[in-house]
Short mmCIF file of C-alpha atoms in Angstrom, two decimals:
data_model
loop_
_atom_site.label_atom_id
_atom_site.label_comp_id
_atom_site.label_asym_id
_atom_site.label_seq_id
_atom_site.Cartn_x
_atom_site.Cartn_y
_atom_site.Cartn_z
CA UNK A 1 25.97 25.15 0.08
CA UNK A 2 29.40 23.62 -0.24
CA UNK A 3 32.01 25.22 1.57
CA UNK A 4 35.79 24.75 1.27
CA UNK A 5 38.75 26.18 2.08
CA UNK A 6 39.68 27.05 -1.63
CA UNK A 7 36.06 28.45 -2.11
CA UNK A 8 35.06 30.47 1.27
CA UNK A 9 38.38 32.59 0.27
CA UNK A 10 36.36 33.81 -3.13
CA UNK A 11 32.79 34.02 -2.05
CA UNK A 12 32.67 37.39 -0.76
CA UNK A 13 33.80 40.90 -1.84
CA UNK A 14 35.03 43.16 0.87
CA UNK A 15 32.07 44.45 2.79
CA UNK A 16 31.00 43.91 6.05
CA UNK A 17 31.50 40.29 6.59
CA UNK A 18 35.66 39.37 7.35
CA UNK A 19 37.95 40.37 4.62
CA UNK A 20 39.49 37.77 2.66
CA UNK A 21 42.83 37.59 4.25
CA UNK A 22 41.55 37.85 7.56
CA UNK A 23 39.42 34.94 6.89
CA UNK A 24 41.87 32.60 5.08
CA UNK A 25 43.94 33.79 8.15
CA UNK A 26 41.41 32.06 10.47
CA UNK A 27 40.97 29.52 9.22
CA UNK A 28 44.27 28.43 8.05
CA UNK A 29 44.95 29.54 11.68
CA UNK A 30 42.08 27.80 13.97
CA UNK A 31 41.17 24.89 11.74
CA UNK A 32 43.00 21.91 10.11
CA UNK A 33 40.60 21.11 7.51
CA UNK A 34 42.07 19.67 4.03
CA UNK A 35 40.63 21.34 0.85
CA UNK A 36 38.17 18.93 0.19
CA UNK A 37 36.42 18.57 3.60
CA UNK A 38 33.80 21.59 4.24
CA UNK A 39 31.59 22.63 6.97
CA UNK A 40 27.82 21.83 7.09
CA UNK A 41 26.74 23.27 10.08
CA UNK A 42 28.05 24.78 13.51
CA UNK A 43 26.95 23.69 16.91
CA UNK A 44 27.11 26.42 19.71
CA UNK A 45 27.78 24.35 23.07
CA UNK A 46 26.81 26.93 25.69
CA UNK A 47 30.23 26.60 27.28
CA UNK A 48 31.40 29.24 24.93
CA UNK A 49 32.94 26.33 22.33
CA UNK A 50 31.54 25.81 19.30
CA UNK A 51 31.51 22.68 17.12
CA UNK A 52 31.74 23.03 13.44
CA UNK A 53 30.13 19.66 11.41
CA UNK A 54 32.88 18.35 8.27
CA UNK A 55 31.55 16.98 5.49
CA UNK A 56 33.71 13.86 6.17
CA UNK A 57 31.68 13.45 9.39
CA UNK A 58 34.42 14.27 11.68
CA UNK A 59 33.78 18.09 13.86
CA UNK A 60 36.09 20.68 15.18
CA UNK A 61 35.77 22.53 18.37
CA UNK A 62 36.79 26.09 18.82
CA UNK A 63 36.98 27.70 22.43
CA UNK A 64 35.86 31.33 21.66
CA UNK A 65 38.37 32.52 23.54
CA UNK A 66 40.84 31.88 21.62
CA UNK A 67 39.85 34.21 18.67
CA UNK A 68 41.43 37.31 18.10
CA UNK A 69 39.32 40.08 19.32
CA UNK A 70 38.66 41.80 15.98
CA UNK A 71 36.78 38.70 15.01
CA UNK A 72 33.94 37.70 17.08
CA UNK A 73 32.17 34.77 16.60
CA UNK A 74 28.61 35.98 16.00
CA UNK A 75 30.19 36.41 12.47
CA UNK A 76 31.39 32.89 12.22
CA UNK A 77 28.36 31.61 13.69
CA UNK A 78 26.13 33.62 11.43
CA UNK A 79 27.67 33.26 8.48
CA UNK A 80 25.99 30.11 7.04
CA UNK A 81 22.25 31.95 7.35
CA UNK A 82 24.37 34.95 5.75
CA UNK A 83 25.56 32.77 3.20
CA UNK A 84 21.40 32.22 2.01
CA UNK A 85 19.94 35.93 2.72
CA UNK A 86 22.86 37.85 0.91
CA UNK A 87 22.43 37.68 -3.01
CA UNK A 88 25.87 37.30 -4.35
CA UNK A 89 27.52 39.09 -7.65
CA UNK A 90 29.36 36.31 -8.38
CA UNK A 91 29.44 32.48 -8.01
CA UNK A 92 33.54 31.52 -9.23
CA UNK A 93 36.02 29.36 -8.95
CA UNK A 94 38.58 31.80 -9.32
CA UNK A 95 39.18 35.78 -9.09
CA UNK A 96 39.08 35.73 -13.17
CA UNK A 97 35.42 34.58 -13.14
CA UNK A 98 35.53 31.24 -14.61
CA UNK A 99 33.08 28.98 -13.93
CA UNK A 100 33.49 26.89 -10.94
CA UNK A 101 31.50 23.86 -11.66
CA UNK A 102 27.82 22.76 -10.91
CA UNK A 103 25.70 24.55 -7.92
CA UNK A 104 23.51 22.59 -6.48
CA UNK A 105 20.18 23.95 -4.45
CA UNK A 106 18.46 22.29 -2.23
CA UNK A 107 15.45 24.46 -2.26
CA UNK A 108 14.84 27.42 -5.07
CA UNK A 109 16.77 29.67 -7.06
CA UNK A 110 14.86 33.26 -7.30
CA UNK A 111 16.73 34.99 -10.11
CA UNK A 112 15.73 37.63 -13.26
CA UNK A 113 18.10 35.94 -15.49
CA UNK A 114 20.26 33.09 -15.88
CA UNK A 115 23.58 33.36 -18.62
CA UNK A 116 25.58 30.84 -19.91
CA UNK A 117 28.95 31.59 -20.68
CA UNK A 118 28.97 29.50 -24.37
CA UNK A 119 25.83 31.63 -25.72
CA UNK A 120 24.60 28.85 -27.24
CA UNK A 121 22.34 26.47 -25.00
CA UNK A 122 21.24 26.23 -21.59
CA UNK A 123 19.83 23.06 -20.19
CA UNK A 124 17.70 22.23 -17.28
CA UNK A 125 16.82 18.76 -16.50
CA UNK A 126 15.76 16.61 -13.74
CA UNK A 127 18.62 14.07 -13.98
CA UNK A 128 21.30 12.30 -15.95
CA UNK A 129 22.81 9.06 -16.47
CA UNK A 130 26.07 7.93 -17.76
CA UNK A 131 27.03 8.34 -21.48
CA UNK A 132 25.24 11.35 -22.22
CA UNK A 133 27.79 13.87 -23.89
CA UNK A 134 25.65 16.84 -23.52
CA UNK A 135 23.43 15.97 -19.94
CA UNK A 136 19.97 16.19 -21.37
CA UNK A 137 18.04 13.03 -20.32
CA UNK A 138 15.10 12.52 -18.02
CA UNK A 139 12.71 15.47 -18.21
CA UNK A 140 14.11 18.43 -19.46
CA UNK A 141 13.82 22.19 -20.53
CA UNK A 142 16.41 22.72 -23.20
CA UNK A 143 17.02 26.59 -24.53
CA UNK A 144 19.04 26.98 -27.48
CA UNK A 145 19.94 30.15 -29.58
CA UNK A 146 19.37 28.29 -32.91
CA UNK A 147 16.64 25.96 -31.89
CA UNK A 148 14.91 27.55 -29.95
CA UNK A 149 13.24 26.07 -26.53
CA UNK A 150 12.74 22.08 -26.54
CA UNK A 151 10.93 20.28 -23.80
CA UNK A 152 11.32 16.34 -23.06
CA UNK A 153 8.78 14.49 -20.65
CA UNK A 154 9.28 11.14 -21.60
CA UNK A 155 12.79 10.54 -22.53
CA UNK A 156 14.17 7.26 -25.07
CA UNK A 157 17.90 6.46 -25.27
CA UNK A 158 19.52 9.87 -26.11
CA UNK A 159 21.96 7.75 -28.18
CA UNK A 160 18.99 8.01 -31.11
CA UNK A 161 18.84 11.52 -31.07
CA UNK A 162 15.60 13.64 -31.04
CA UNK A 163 13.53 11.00 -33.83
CA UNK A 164 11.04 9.29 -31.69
CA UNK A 165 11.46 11.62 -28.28
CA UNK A 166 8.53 12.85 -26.98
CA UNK A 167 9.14 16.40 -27.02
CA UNK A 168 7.91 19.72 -27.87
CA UNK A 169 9.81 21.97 -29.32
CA UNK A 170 9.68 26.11 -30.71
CA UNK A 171 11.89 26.90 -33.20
CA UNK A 172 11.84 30.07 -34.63
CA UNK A 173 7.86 30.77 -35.35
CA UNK A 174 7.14 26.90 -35.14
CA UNK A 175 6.11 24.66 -32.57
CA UNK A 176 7.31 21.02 -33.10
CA UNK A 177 5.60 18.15 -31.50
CA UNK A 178 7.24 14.57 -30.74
CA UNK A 179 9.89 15.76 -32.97
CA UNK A 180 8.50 17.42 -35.96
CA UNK A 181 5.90 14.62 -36.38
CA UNK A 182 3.66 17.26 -36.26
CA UNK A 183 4.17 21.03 -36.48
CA UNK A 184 2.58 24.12 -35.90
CA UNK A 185 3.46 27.23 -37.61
CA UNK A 186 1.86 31.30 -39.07
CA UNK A 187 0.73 30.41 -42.53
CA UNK A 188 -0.87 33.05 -45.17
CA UNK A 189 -2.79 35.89 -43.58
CA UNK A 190 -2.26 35.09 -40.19
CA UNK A 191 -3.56 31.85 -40.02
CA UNK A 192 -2.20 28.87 -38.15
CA UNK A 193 -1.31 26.03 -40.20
CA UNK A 194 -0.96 22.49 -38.44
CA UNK A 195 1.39 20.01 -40.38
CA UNK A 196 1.65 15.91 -40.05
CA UNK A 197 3.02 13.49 -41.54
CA UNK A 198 0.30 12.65 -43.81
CA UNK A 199 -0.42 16.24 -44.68
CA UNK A 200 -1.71 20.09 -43.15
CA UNK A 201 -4.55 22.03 -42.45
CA UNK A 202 -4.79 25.81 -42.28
CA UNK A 203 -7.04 27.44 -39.92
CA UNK A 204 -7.49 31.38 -39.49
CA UNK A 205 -9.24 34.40 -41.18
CA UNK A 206 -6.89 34.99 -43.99
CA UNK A 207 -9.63 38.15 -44.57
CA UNK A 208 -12.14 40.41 -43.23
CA UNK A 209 -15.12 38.30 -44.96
CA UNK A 210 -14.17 34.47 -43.85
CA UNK A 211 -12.55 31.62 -41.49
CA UNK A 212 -10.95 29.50 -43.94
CA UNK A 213 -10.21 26.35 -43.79
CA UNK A 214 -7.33 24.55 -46.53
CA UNK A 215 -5.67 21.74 -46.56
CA UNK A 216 -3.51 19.20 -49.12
CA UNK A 217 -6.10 16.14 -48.23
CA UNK A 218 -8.78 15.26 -50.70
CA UNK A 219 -11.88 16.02 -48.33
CA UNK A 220 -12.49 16.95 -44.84
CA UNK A 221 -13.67 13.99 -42.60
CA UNK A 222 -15.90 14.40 -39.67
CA UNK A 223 -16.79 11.91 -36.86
CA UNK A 224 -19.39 13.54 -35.45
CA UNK A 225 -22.60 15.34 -37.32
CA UNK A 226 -22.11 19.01 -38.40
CA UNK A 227 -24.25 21.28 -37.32
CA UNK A 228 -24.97 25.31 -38.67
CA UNK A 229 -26.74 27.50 -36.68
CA UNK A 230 -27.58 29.63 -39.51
CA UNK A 231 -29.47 26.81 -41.23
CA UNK A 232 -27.26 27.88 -44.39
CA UNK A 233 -25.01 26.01 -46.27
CA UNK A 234 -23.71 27.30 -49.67
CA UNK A 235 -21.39 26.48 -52.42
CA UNK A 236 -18.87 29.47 -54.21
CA UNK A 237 -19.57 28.64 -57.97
CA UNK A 238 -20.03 24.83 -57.79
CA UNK A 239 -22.71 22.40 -57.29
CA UNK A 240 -23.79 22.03 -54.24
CA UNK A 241 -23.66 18.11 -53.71
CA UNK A 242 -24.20 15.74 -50.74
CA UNK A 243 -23.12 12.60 -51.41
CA UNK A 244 -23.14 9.36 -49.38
CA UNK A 245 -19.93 8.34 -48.27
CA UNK A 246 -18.44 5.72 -50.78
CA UNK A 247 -20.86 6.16 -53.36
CA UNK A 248 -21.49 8.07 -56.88
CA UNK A 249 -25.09 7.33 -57.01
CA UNK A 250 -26.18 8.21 -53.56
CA UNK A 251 -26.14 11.85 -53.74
CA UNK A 252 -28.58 15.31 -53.24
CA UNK A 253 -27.43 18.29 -55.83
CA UNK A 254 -28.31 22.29 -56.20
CA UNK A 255 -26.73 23.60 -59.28
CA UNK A 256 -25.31 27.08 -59.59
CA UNK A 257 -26.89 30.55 -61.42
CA UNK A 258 -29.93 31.36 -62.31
CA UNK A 259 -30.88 28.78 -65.34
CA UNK A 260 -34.15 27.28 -65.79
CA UNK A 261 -32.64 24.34 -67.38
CA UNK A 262 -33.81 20.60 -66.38
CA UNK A 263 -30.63 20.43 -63.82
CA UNK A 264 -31.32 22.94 -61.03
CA UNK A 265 -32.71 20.57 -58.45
CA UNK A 266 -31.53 16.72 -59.48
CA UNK A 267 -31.52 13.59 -56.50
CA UNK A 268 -29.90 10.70 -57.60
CA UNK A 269 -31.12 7.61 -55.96
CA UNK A 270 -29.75 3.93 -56.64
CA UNK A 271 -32.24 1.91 -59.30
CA UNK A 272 -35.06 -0.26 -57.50
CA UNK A 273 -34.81 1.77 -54.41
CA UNK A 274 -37.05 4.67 -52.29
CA UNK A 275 -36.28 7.93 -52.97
CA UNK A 276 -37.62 10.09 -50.59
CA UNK A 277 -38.38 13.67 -50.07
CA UNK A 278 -40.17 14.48 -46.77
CA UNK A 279 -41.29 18.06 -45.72
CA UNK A 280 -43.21 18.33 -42.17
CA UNK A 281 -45.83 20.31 -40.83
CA UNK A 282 -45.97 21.46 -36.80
CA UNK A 283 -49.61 20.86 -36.56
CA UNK A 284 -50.92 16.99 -38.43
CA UNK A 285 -54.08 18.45 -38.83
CA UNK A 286 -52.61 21.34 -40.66
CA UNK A 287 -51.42 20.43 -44.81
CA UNK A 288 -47.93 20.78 -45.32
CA UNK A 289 -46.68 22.25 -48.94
CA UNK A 290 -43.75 22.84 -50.61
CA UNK A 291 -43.36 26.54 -52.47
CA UNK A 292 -41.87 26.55 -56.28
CA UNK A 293 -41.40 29.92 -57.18
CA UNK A 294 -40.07 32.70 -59.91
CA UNK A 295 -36.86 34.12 -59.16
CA UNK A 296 -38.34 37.79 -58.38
CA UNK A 297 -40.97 36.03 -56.59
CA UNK A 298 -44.12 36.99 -59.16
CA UNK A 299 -45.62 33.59 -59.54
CA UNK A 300 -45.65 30.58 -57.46
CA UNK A 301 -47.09 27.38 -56.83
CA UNK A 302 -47.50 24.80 -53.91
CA UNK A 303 -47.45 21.18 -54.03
CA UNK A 304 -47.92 19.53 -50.26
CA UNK A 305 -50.06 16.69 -48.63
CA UNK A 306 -53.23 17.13 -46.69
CA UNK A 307 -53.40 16.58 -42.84
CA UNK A 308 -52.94 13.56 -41.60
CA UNK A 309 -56.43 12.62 -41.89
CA UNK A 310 -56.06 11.90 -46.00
CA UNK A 311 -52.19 12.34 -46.57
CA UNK A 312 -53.48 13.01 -50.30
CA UNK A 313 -51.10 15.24 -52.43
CA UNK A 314 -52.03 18.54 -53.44
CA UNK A 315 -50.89 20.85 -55.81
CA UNK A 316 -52.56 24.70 -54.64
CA UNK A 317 -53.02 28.27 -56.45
CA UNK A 318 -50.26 30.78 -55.77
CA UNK A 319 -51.89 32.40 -52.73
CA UNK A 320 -51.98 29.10 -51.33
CA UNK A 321 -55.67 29.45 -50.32
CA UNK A 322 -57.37 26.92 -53.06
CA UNK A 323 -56.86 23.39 -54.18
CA UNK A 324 -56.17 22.86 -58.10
CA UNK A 325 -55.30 19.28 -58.18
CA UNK A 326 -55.85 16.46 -55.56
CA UNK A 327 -54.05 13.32 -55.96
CA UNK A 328 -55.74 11.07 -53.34
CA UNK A 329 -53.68 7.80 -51.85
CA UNK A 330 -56.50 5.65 -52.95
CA UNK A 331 -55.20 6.63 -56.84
CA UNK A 332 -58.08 9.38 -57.67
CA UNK A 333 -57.28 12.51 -58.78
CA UNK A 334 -59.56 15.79 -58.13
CA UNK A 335 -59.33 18.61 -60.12
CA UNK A 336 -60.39 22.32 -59.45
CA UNK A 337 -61.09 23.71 -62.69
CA UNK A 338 -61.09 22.93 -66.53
CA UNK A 339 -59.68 19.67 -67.36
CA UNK A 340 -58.00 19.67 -71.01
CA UNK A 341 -56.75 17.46 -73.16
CA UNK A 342 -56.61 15.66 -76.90
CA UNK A 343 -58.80 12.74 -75.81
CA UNK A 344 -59.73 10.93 -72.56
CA UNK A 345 -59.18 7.18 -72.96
CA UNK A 346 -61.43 4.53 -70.07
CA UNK A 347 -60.55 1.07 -69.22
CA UNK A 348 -63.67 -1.02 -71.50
CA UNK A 349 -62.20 -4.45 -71.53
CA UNK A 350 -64.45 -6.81 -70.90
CA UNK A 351 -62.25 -9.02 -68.86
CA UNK A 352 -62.15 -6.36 -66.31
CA UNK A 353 -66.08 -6.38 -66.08
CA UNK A 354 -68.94 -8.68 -64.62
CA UNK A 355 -72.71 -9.11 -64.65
CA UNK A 356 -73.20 -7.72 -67.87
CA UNK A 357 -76.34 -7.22 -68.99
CA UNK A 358 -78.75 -4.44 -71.47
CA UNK A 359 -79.47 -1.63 -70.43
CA UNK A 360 -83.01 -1.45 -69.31
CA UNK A 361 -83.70 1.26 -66.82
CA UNK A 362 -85.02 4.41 -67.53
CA UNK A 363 -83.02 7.77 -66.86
CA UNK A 364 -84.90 9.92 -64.40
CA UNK A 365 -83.30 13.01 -63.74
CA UNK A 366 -83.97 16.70 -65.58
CA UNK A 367 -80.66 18.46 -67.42
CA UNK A 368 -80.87 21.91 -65.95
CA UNK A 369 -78.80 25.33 -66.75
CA UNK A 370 -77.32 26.88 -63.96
CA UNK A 371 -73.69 29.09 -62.94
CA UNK A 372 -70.94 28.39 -60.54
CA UNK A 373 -70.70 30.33 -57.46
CA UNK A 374 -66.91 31.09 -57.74
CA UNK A 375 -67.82 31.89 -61.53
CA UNK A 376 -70.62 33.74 -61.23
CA UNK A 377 -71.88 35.25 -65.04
CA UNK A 378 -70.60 31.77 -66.88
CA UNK A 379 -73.50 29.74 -67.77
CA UNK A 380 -72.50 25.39 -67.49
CA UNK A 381 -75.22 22.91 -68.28
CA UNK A 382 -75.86 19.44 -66.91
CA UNK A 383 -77.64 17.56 -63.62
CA UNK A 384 -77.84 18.11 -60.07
CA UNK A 385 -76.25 15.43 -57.71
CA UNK A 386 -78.92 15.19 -55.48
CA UNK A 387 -81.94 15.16 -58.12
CA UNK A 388 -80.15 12.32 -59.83
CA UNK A 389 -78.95 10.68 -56.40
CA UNK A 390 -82.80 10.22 -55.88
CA UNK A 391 -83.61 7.56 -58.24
CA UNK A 392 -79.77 6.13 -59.90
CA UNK A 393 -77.43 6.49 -56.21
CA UNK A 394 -75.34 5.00 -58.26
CA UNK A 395 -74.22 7.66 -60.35
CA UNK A 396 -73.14 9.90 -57.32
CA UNK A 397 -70.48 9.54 -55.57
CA UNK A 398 -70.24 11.58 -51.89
CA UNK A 399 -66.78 12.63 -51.02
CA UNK A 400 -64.77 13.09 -47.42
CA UNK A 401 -66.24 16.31 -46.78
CA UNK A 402 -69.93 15.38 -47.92
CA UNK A 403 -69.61 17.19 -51.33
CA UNK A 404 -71.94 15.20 -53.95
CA UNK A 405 -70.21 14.25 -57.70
CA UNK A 406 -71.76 12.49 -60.38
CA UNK A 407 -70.11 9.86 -63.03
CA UNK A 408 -71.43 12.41 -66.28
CA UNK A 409 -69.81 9.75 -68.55
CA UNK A 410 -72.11 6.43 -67.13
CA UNK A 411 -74.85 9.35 -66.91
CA UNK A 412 -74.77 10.20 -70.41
CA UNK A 413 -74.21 6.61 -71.69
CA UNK A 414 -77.36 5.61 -70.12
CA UNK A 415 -79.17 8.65 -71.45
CA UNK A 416 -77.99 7.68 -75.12
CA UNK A 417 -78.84 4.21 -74.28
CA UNK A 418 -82.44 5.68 -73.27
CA UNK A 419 -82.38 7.93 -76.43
CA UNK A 420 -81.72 5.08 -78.28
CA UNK A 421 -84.65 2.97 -77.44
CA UNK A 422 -86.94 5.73 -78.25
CA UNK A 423 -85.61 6.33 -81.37
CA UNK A 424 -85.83 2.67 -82.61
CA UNK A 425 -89.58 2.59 -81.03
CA UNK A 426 -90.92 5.78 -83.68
CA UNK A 427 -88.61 4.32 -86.43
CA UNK A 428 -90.47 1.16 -86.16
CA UNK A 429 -93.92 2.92 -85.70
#
């Protein structure tokens, strides 16, 4: 710490160190020091001299014995460590309490509070350079009543103010960043709003239900995949859509309420492409089905593929234990139960047919009565597979699971053909 002739006389208040009179006295009295040079340090010689360091470089020596014997010079000696340990009321220039300049510490400052006189600003930085009115350059805390707190870390030319510094800055409720390029602030219901140059976003609960996110932008863009953990994602009275970036046609919608109408379930795919809908099952020997349902959950229906055996399409009964309608990859279709319909309609072209010839074979198979066993009491008519398979094989066909069908409609063309013949023979006899 500096010390002077002009400024040893204020430091103290009258205590147990020298009073000030008595101290101006010595050293007016045992020193010729000019106002401007000031001790460092003091040397004790172990003659019973000591030698007191100037700040000019130059030292004075002063016998002990020469000092009156009120002042001894254990408080001379110790009064530079005093100088550190005692805290002091007052650091002045003069007895009114003006300020006396800059303090400089070599070390630390511990203090509860630090006042500046003006009541507007106080400003601690790591260094200045010339041309700086106000002494903020370099890294810097700045504290002002109207601006709140400002910190700079990597200073420009202070000449063009705060646009372009990198600082950070509070301001009332607000936190500015690089100088207000981008802001942070309370918004509605306690959220925290985040402001740029381009535009904001607010972020916060602004109830008991939700986390809400707004903002003035026309979508919300992520870089990275978005994941739920709730496996739920749902629309507050609007479609649902998910759309493929930068196109109209691209796009998966759910419609809103409870409508039946053709527009609850629509995919849009582009013309001439794949559209496809995939659903998977754990196990690939086990089918995998889609559920369509009622809204109270009365009636329902499946539609799935087999196991990865067939891959065929299935559409099942409402329990989901039996198959109504099998459309294999091979382009047959098996159905469960009653076929209806106005009229069936076969392929008879003759340019889709070879090695035609008359019908000359003779239908050997018995037309027999009999009753389902899942329709037990409902009488059907017609042939059994393996009667017929015996003699025309090629009027049965054996499926993947070994279950025998027969082609009725070749059957009973051949038996009209048959029929036929016989007819013409006792018309001619």
């Amino acid at each position: 710490m500096e010390r002077n002739r002009s400024t040893l006389k204020s430091y103290f208040e009258t205590g147990k160190y020298p009073t000030q009179t008595q101290f101006a006295e010595l050293i007016d009295s045992f020193l010729s020091i000019v106002d401007d040079d000031a001790v460092t340090g003091i040397t004790d010689n172990g003659d019973g001299t000591y030698t007191f360091q100037l700040l000019s470089g130059s030292t004075e020596t002063i016998d002990v014995q020469s000092l009156p014997d009120d002042i001894p010079i254990s408080a001379i000696v110790g009064l530079q460590a005093a100088l550190d340990d005692l805290p002091s009321q007052y650091l002045r220039k003069d007895q009114d309490g003006t300020l006396s300049g800059r303090l400089t510490v070599t070390d630390r400052i511990n203090t509860s509070r630090i006042d500046t006189n003006s009541g507007q600003q106080l400003v601690l930085n790591a260094g200045e350079s010339a041309g700086q009115a106000t002494g903020q350059t370099n890294e810097y805390i700045y504290l002002n009543s109207e601006q709140g707190i400002e910190v700079n870390t990597s200073p420009d030319n202070w000449a063009s103010g705060w646009s372009g510094r990198d600082t950070t800055k509070i301001s009332g409720s607000e936190i500015q960043l690089k100088s207000s390029n981008t802001r942070l602030s309370p918004a509605d219901g306690n959220s925290l709003r985040i402001d740029t140059g381009t535009g904001y976003i607010e972020v916060g609960s602004k109830n008991t239900s939700h986390c809400h996110f707004y903002t003035d932008r026309t979508n919300f863009y992520f870089n990275k995949e978005l994941r739920v953990d709730s496996g739920i994602v749902s629309s507050y009275n609007e479609d649902l859509q998910l759309t493929r970036a930068g196109s109209s046609e691209d796009r998966f919608r759910v419609t809103t309420g409870y409508c039946i109408s053709d527009q609850n379930f629509l995919v849009y795919g582009r013309g001439a492409q794949t559209l496809t809908m995939r659903a998977y099952s754990n196990d690939a020997n086990t089918p995998c089905y889609m559920r369509f349902e009622k809204l109270d959950g009365t009636d329902r229906s499946y539609i799935g593929y087999g196991s990865s055996s067939n891959s065929h399409l299935y559409i099942v009964n409402q329990e989901g234990t039996d198959c109504y309608l099998m459309l294999k990859t091979n382009g047959e279709a098996e159905f469960n139960n009653n076929v209806r319909a106005d009229n069936f309609i076969l392929s008879s072209d003759s340019r889709l047919k070879t090695n035609i010839k008359p019908l000359e074979k003779s239908m050997n198979f018995d037309f027999v009565e009999f009753e389902l066993k899942k329709n037990e009491g409902e009488k059907r008519y017609g042939v059994i597979a393996q009667e017929v398979e015996e003699n025309h094989p090629e009027l049965v066909f054996t499926d993947e699971e070994g279950m025998k069908q027969v082609k009725y409609i070749d059957l009973l063309v051949a038996k009209v053909a048959e029929l036929e013949k016989r007819l013409a023979v006792l018309e001619n006899n």
